[in-house]
Each structure stands twice: as C-alpha cells, then as structure tokens.
Amino acid sequence: MTSPNAPHADRYPAGSAAFPQRDLIALAGLAPWEILFLLDEAEQWVELNRQPHKRDDRLAGLTIINAFFENSTRTLLSFEIAGKRLGADVVNMLVAQSSVKKGETLIDTAMTLNAMHADAMVIRHQSSGAVRLIAEKVDCPVLNAGDGQHEHPTQGLLDALTIRKAKGEFAGLTITICGDILHSRVARSNIHCLTTLGAEVRVCAPPALMPADIEALKVRPYYDFDAALAGADVVMMLRLQQERMSGQFIPSPREYRHLYGLTLDRLARAKGDALVMHPGPMNRGIEIDSNVADLPGRSAITAQVEMGVAIRMACLDVLTRRSRKVEGWA
Ligand code: CP
C-alpha cells in the first residue's frame, strides 16, 4: 500500500502497524513515524490532484459525514473534496440547518449519525474534548476537524507537508509561530507535530495570549517578535481568535500590528529564504500585511490549502482501511 512517493518508508513498520490508531483526534502522542507515514501517504494525492482527472475510487460505497458545529471554509470544503475524489458519498451536516438548533444534544446528534451507518465522521466543534467524546460513542473512525482550543490535527499535518516540500528534513529547522497562541488549536497541533519531527519551535505572543505552561510543550516562548524572527526558516502567523476571547487581550488592533504584525521589514529579520505561512482565515493588515501574505516565492499560504486536500485524502484512506479489509489492515 505504500506510495511510490514515500521518502521515509524505511522509517515505519508495514501494514496497520504504521498507523494503528482508529481515530485522528490529536497529534499529541503520535510517534514520529506515524506522522511521517501520513505525510508520505499524502504525496500520491498531491500528484493526483494536479492531474486533469482527479479521481481514485478506493472509497466507493462508503459514506462520510462531515458534521461542523463551527464555521469553516478550508477544512469543510477540503474534506468534502477529499472524500469525493476517493469515490465516497459525502454528506455535510451544517449545524445552522440541523436539529441542534432545536436543542438536540451533542451525543444524541452523534448517535443519530451513527445509526445511519457512516463509515467515517469528520467533526468540528467549539468545545475542546467534544470530538473525542463523540469518537467514544460511535462505531466508525472519527477525524477531528478542530475542537475548541485543543487541536486541529489535519491542519498540523498539512502544515508539516507544506514545510517538508519547501525545506526537506525537519531536524535543523527553526520555526517561529506568532499570534494568539493561547486560543489556537492550530498552534497546539503544529507544536506537537513539528517538535515530534525534530524542528526547533519558537512561539511568540503578547503575554496575555501566551499559555502559562507553554514550555512544557518543548518550545521556547518569546514576547519580542523581532527576536523570535531572528534566523527563522519558517514564520507561521496566527489570527487573533476573537470568538474565543472573553474580555480584552490586546490594547487595540493597531497596537497589536505594531508589535506582532508581520511586515516586509520584519520578515527581513528571518532567513532570506524563510517561508511565510498562515492557516487562514487571515486578518490582512493586522497579523500579516498583504505584501507579505502575497509575496511570490516566499508565501506558502495557497500551498497550505493545496496540501490540505491531499492530507485529508490520506487520512480518510488510512482510517478506513480496516473496514475496507485492505491487505495488512484487517
Ligand atoms: N485553517 C482552517 O481551519 O480554516 P477554516 O476555518 O476555513 O476551515
């Protein structure tokens, strides 16, 4: 089953031992070889997605339900495209039009979807831990599309694939993540992923937006953005997550941009070929200037979106191998 584009195939075991998890809830706790296996599996889908005919029917006959309790553009659409390109029937449950609005509980909603014999569920929810709770109740693999401030594992994987394609090996790379670290599930998944793969990760935020226990995640905290940028190979900017803030965390957007916004002048402090990343959606002119976000040869923001479809194809393929009785995965 290993892709011919698998550059690290000698680093993980064969068959289901390469990724023994039933669900994909978090990147915390995954072994480096489990992450490398998913990145390698995605390579074949990067290639397929660049062809005029983007179709492989290995999931034909399977039903995938995307249940998004929070808004999304990139994650919802890329999971839908991923499932369809693999031949599955994909159904999106949009909460605004669902019986959640009539007061149905999370568990009752999950059990209702389970009774429809889904073969995989992709869940986004505003509460940290909600996706794991659903995974414990249903019969099929569950993929976390972002739960509260906890994790966004496919975002971490697609970011790692983007970095690997631009920079190669992770060991020796310095990656600076700047923004609302406190509320960011993207930051948490990236920290777990990139430190597990051997990169040095710096995190930078105003003191009010830095988690108190951040050093336990094996990263170095910075409060001065210029210092955090010095010599970085990759600069990943994050949005202020206003929807998760109660109270005032920054003096004003203008002050925030002055101290923590990525401008062309600031980018010059990183390495001359430093990659610029942002998971989106962006607040242009606050955490990142347009002339940086759109900088040819340096901005990887659209590449991140492209890698997102490939990573989600890989995750859907791998997590359904047991139910499809793929050789070595039964
Ligand atoms: N990066 C990301 O999760 O974007 P969406 O909220 O649009 O899915």
Short mmCIF file of C-alpha atoms and ligand atoms in Angstrom, two decimals:
data_model
loop_
_atom_site.label_atom_id
_atom_site.label_comp_id
_atom_site.label_asym_id
_atom_site.label_seq_id
_atom_site.Cartn_x
_atom_site.Cartn_y
_atom_site.Cartn_z
CA MET A 1 0.00 0.00 0.00
CA THR A 2 2.97 2.31 0.34
CA SER A 3 3.08 5.14 -2.17
CA PRO A 4 6.00 5.22 -4.61
CA ASN A 5 6.49 8.79 -3.35
CA ALA A 6 7.15 7.61 0.22
CA PRO A 7 10.59 9.05 1.04
CA HIS A 8 10.57 7.70 4.61
CA ALA A 9 9.13 4.20 4.03
CA ASP A 10 12.15 2.68 5.82
CA ARG A 11 11.21 4.59 9.00
CA TYR A 12 7.83 2.97 9.74
CA PRO A 13 6.54 -0.60 10.04
CA ALA A 14 4.49 -2.32 7.34
CA GLY A 15 0.69 -2.54 7.23
CA SER A 16 -1.54 -1.28 10.01
CA ALA A 17 1.40 -1.04 12.42
CA ALA A 18 2.38 2.13 10.55
CA PHE A 19 -0.75 3.85 11.89
CA PRO A 20 -2.56 1.70 14.48
CA GLN A 21 -4.98 4.47 15.62
CA ARG A 22 -8.70 4.05 14.92
CA ASP A 23 -9.36 7.82 15.04
CA LEU A 24 -7.42 11.02 14.39
CA ILE A 25 -8.22 13.23 17.38
CA ALA A 26 -4.83 14.79 18.14
CA LEU A 27 -1.21 14.85 17.03
CA ALA A 28 -0.04 14.87 20.67
CA GLY A 29 1.17 11.37 21.48
CA LEU A 30 1.71 10.22 17.90
CA ALA A 31 5.11 8.71 17.13
CA PRO A 32 7.31 10.47 14.53
CA TRP A 33 6.88 7.50 12.18
CA GLU A 34 3.04 7.70 12.41
CA ILE A 35 3.21 11.33 11.28
CA LEU A 36 5.76 10.57 8.54
CA PHE A 37 3.56 7.72 7.31
CA LEU A 38 0.59 10.08 6.85
CA LEU A 39 2.79 12.70 5.13
CA ASP A 40 4.16 10.03 2.78
CA GLU A 41 0.67 8.72 2.02
CA ALA A 42 -0.40 12.26 1.08
CA GLU A 43 2.33 12.58 -1.59
CA GLN A 44 0.44 10.40 -4.08
CA TRP A 45 -2.65 12.60 -3.64
CA VAL A 46 -0.67 15.79 -4.24
CA GLU A 47 0.26 14.30 -7.60
CA LEU A 48 -3.28 13.09 -8.41
CA ASN A 49 -4.80 16.47 -7.50
CA ARG A 50 -2.54 18.15 -10.09
CA GLN A 51 -3.89 15.94 -12.89
CA PRO A 52 -6.89 16.88 -15.06
CA HIS A 53 -8.67 13.66 -13.92
CA LYS A 54 -8.59 13.77 -10.10
CA ARG A 55 -10.27 10.50 -9.22
CA ASP A 56 -9.43 7.27 -7.40
CA ASP A 57 -12.44 5.20 -6.40
CA ARG A 58 -10.99 3.29 -3.45
CA LEU A 59 -13.68 4.63 -1.06
CA ALA A 60 -16.59 3.85 -3.45
CA GLY A 61 -19.65 2.72 -1.48
CA LEU A 62 -18.51 4.38 1.76
CA THR A 63 -20.43 7.21 3.41
CA ILE A 64 -18.54 10.05 5.08
CA ILE A 65 -20.41 12.56 7.25
CA ASN A 66 -18.87 15.99 7.85
CA ALA A 67 -20.54 17.48 10.95
CA PHE A 68 -19.36 21.04 11.51
CA PHE A 69 -20.67 22.78 14.64
CA GLU A 70 -18.44 25.80 13.86
CA ASN A 71 -17.90 27.75 10.65
CA SER A 72 -15.27 26.66 8.13
CA THR A 73 -14.24 27.28 4.54
CA ARG A 74 -10.94 25.42 4.03
CA THR A 75 -11.42 22.39 6.29
CA LEU A 76 -15.02 21.60 5.36
CA LEU A 77 -14.53 22.01 1.61
CA SER A 78 -11.24 20.14 1.52
CA PHE A 79 -12.67 17.19 3.47
CA GLU A 80 -15.64 17.16 1.08
CA ILE A 81 -13.37 17.29 -1.98
CA ALA A 82 -11.05 14.67 -0.45
CA GLY A 83 -13.88 12.20 0.15
CA LYS A 84 -15.36 12.75 -3.31
CA ARG A 85 -12.01 12.38 -5.09
CA LEU A 86 -11.67 9.00 -3.39
CA GLY A 87 -15.14 7.98 -4.59
CA ALA A 88 -17.05 8.16 -1.28
CA ASP A 89 -20.55 9.53 -0.77
CA VAL A 90 -20.01 12.69 1.31
CA VAL A 91 -22.76 14.34 3.34
CA ASN A 92 -22.32 17.67 5.13
CA MET A 93 -24.34 18.34 8.29
CA LEU A 94 -24.46 22.10 8.74
CA VAL A 95 -25.47 22.92 12.27
CA ALA A 96 -27.45 26.05 11.36
CA GLN A 97 -29.91 23.85 9.43
CA SER A 98 -29.89 20.88 11.86
CA SER A 99 -31.89 19.79 14.90
CA VAL A 100 -29.05 21.05 17.12
CA LYS A 101 -30.94 24.36 16.74
CA LYS A 102 -33.99 22.66 18.37
CA GLY A 103 -31.91 21.69 21.40
CA GLU A 104 -30.70 18.20 20.42
CA THR A 105 -27.63 17.26 22.47
CA LEU A 106 -24.18 16.53 21.06
CA ILE A 107 -24.40 12.84 21.99
CA ASP A 108 -27.92 12.42 20.59
CA THR A 109 -26.74 14.05 17.37
CA ALA A 110 -23.73 11.72 17.21
CA MET A 111 -25.86 8.62 17.87
CA THR A 112 -28.28 9.73 15.13
CA LEU A 113 -25.42 9.98 12.62
CA ASN A 114 -24.07 6.63 13.85
CA ALA A 115 -27.42 4.94 13.19
CA MET A 116 -27.10 6.00 9.54
CA HIS A 117 -24.03 3.69 9.25
CA ALA A 118 -21.44 6.32 8.43
CA ASP A 119 -18.05 4.82 7.55
CA ALA A 120 -16.18 7.88 8.86
CA MET A 121 -17.19 11.09 10.61
CA VAL A 122 -15.36 14.40 10.40
CA ILE A 123 -16.30 16.67 13.30
CA ARG A 124 -15.56 20.32 14.11
CA HIS A 125 -16.83 21.59 17.46
CA GLN A 126 -16.31 24.70 19.56
CA SER A 127 -15.63 22.70 22.77
CA SER A 128 -12.22 21.14 23.47
CA GLY A 129 -12.75 17.41 24.00
CA ALA A 130 -16.12 17.20 22.20
CA VAL A 131 -14.70 15.26 19.24
CA ARG A 132 -13.06 12.64 21.49
CA LEU A 133 -16.40 12.26 23.33
CA ILE A 134 -18.15 11.54 20.01
CA ALA A 135 -15.41 9.10 18.97
CA GLU A 136 -16.03 7.09 22.15
CA LYS A 137 -19.73 6.71 21.27
CA VAL A 138 -19.76 5.87 17.56
CA ASP A 139 -18.76 2.77 15.59
CA CYS A 140 -16.70 4.38 12.81
CA PRO A 141 -13.38 6.27 12.70
CA VAL A 142 -13.67 9.93 13.73
CA LEU A 143 -11.44 12.71 12.41
CA ASN A 144 -11.08 15.91 14.41
CA ALA A 145 -11.57 18.95 12.15
CA GLY A 146 -10.81 21.30 15.08
CA ASP A 147 -12.14 21.18 18.65
CA GLY A 148 -12.12 24.40 20.67
CA GLN A 149 -8.61 25.37 21.74
CA HIS A 150 -7.43 21.75 21.79
CA GLU A 151 -6.19 20.50 18.39
CA HIS A 152 -6.67 20.71 14.62
CA PRO A 153 -4.63 17.65 13.62
CA THR A 154 -5.12 17.72 9.84
CA GLN A 155 -4.01 21.39 9.86
CA GLY A 156 -0.81 20.36 11.68
CA LEU A 157 -0.22 17.61 9.13
CA LEU A 158 -0.87 19.81 6.09
CA ASP A 159 1.46 22.46 7.52
CA ALA A 160 4.17 19.83 8.05
CA LEU A 161 3.73 18.58 4.47
CA THR A 162 3.99 22.16 3.16
CA ILE A 163 7.19 22.71 5.15
CA ARG A 164 8.69 19.37 4.06
CA LYS A 165 8.04 20.12 0.40
CA ALA A 166 9.77 23.52 0.69
CA LYS A 167 12.55 22.74 3.16
CA GLY A 168 13.11 18.97 3.28
CA GLU A 169 14.04 17.44 6.65
CA PHE A 170 12.64 18.95 9.87
CA ALA A 171 15.77 18.49 12.01
CA GLY A 172 17.76 21.72 11.97
CA LEU A 173 14.78 23.94 11.05
CA THR A 174 13.77 26.87 13.26
CA ILE A 175 10.05 27.57 13.03
CA THR A 176 8.52 30.69 14.59
CA ILE A 177 4.77 30.63 15.33
CA CYS A 178 3.40 34.07 16.21
CA GLY A 179 -0.03 35.25 17.28
CA ASP A 180 -2.83 34.12 19.55
CA ILE A 181 -1.09 31.02 20.90
CA LEU A 182 -3.45 30.82 23.90
CA HIS A 183 -6.62 30.18 21.91
CA SER A 184 -5.09 28.42 18.89
CA ARG A 185 -5.70 24.73 18.20
CA VAL A 186 -3.59 25.23 15.05
CA ALA A 187 -0.62 26.28 17.22
CA ARG A 188 -1.06 23.27 19.51
CA SER A 189 -1.22 20.74 16.66
CA ASN A 190 1.75 22.35 14.92
CA ILE A 191 3.80 22.40 18.12
CA HIS A 192 3.18 18.68 18.73
CA CYS A 193 3.81 17.78 15.10
CA LEU A 194 6.91 19.88 14.45
CA THR A 195 8.68 19.14 17.76
CA THR A 196 7.96 15.40 17.29
CA LEU A 197 9.58 15.61 13.85
CA GLY A 198 12.68 17.29 15.30
CA ALA A 199 12.26 21.00 14.45
CA GLU A 200 13.06 23.80 16.92
CA VAL A 201 9.81 25.69 17.56
CA ARG A 202 9.62 29.24 18.90
CA VAL A 203 6.28 30.71 19.93
CA CYS A 204 5.68 34.45 20.14
CA ALA A 205 2.69 36.32 21.58
CA PRO A 206 1.75 39.17 23.88
CA PRO A 207 1.91 37.93 27.50
CA ALA A 208 -1.91 37.77 27.72
CA LEU A 209 -2.04 35.43 24.72
CA MET A 210 0.73 33.02 25.83
CA PRO A 211 -0.34 29.87 27.75
CA ALA A 212 1.23 29.75 31.24
CA ASP A 213 2.58 26.20 30.78
CA ILE A 214 3.88 26.62 27.23
CA GLU A 215 7.44 25.47 27.97
CA ALA A 216 6.06 22.03 28.87
CA LEU A 217 5.40 21.65 25.12
CA LYS A 218 9.16 21.82 24.40
CA VAL A 219 9.01 25.23 22.71
CA ARG A 220 10.77 28.48 23.52
CA PRO A 221 8.46 31.42 24.31
CA TYR A 222 9.21 34.93 23.02
CA TYR A 223 7.43 38.20 23.71
CA ASP A 224 9.62 40.26 21.35
CA PHE A 225 8.69 39.38 17.74
CA ASP A 226 11.94 40.72 16.26
CA ALA A 227 13.95 38.37 18.50
CA ALA A 228 11.65 35.44 17.65
CA LEU A 229 12.16 36.03 13.93
CA ALA A 230 15.98 36.16 14.00
CA GLY A 231 17.30 33.40 11.72
CA ALA A 232 13.93 31.59 11.36
CA ASP A 233 13.43 29.18 8.43
CA VAL A 234 9.63 29.33 8.65
CA VAL A 235 7.33 32.06 10.01
CA MET A 236 3.79 30.93 10.78
CA MET A 237 1.33 33.71 11.61
CA LEU A 238 -1.94 33.15 13.51
CA ARG A 239 -5.21 35.06 13.62
CA LEU A 240 -6.50 36.67 16.82
CA GLN A 241 -9.32 34.28 17.77
CA GLN A 242 -11.86 36.92 18.85
CA GLU A 243 -14.61 34.27 19.03
CA ARG A 244 -12.77 32.50 21.87
CA MET A 245 -11.88 35.66 23.83
CA SER A 246 -13.90 36.95 26.75
CA GLY A 247 -12.52 40.33 27.71
CA GLN A 248 -9.70 42.46 26.35
CA PHE A 249 -6.50 40.59 25.46
CA ILE A 250 -4.80 43.30 23.32
CA PRO A 251 -4.82 47.09 23.71
CA SER A 252 -6.00 47.67 20.09
CA PRO A 253 -5.57 46.08 16.62
CA ARG A 254 -3.24 48.95 15.65
CA GLU A 255 -1.02 48.39 18.70
CA TYR A 256 -1.06 44.64 18.05
CA ARG A 257 0.07 45.12 14.44
CA HIS A 258 2.84 47.46 15.60
CA LEU A 259 4.27 44.83 17.96
CA TYR A 260 3.30 41.49 16.39
CA GLY A 261 2.25 42.09 12.76
CA LEU A 262 4.40 40.52 10.01
CA THR A 263 5.57 43.34 7.72
CA LEU A 264 8.17 43.19 4.96
CA ASP A 265 10.67 44.98 7.23
CA ARG A 266 10.12 42.43 9.98
CA LEU A 267 10.35 39.46 7.62
CA ALA A 268 13.89 40.62 6.75
CA ARG A 269 14.97 39.51 10.25
CA ALA A 270 14.24 35.87 9.35
CA LYS A 271 16.42 33.90 6.91
CA GLY A 272 16.49 35.28 3.35
CA ASP A 273 14.50 32.28 2.10
CA ALA A 274 12.16 31.97 5.11
CA LEU A 275 8.77 30.50 4.27
CA VAL A 276 5.68 32.54 5.26
CA MET A 277 2.64 30.55 6.42
CA HIS A 278 -0.85 31.27 7.73
CA PRO A 279 -3.64 28.69 8.27
CA GLY A 280 -6.33 31.20 7.29
CA PRO A 281 -8.63 32.93 7.53
CA MET A 282 -6.29 35.94 7.57
CA ASN A 283 -6.88 39.38 9.00
CA ARG A 284 -4.80 41.30 6.48
CA GLY A 285 -3.24 44.43 7.92
CA ILE A 286 -3.38 43.08 11.48
CA GLU A 287 -1.29 39.90 11.99
CA ILE A 288 0.09 39.96 8.42
CA ASP A 289 0.46 42.63 5.73
CA SER A 290 -0.88 41.90 2.24
CA ASN A 291 2.52 42.39 0.61
CA VAL A 292 3.88 39.61 2.83
CA ALA A 293 0.89 37.28 2.52
CA ASP A 294 1.09 37.52 -1.27
CA LEU A 295 4.90 37.59 -1.59
CA PRO A 296 5.88 35.42 -4.59
CA GLY A 297 8.36 32.67 -3.82
CA ARG A 298 8.02 33.16 -0.05
CA SER A 299 4.36 32.86 0.86
CA ALA A 300 3.16 29.24 1.17
CA ILE A 301 -0.41 30.17 2.09
CA THR A 302 -2.05 28.80 -1.07
CA ALA A 303 0.27 25.77 -0.98
CA GLN A 304 -1.09 25.05 2.52
CA VAL A 305 -4.61 24.90 1.09
CA GLU A 306 -3.44 22.58 -1.70
CA MET A 307 -1.71 20.26 0.79
CA GLY A 308 -4.89 20.24 2.89
CA VAL A 309 -6.83 18.27 0.28
CA ALA A 310 -4.00 15.71 -0.09
CA ILE A 311 -3.57 15.24 3.66
CA ARG A 312 -7.32 14.77 4.15
CA MET A 313 -7.40 12.19 1.34
CA ALA A 314 -4.55 10.33 3.06
CA CYS A 315 -6.30 10.41 6.45
CA LEU A 316 -9.65 9.21 5.05
CA ASP A 317 -7.92 6.42 3.09
CA VAL A 318 -5.77 5.23 6.02
CA LEU A 319 -8.53 5.35 8.67
CA THR A 320 -10.99 3.36 6.53
CA ARG A 321 -8.53 0.59 5.58
CA ARG A 322 -9.68 -1.69 8.42
CA SER A 323 -13.36 -1.52 7.45
CA ARG A 324 -12.40 -1.95 3.78
CA LYS A 325 -10.32 -5.01 4.77
CA VAL A 326 -7.27 -3.76 2.90
CA GLU A 327 -4.48 -6.36 2.98
CA GLY A 328 -2.37 -5.90 6.12
CA TRP A 329 -5.08 -3.76 7.76
CA ALA A 330 -7.82 -6.26 8.64
N1 CP B 1 -7.49 26.75 8.68
C1 CP B 1 -8.80 26.48 8.89
O1 CP B 1 -9.16 25.63 9.73
O2 CP B 1 -9.66 27.22 8.14
P1 CP B 1 -11.25 27.09 8.15
O3 CP B 1 -11.72 27.59 9.48
O4 CP B 1 -11.72 27.92 7.00
O5 CP B 1 -11.59 25.63 7.99
#
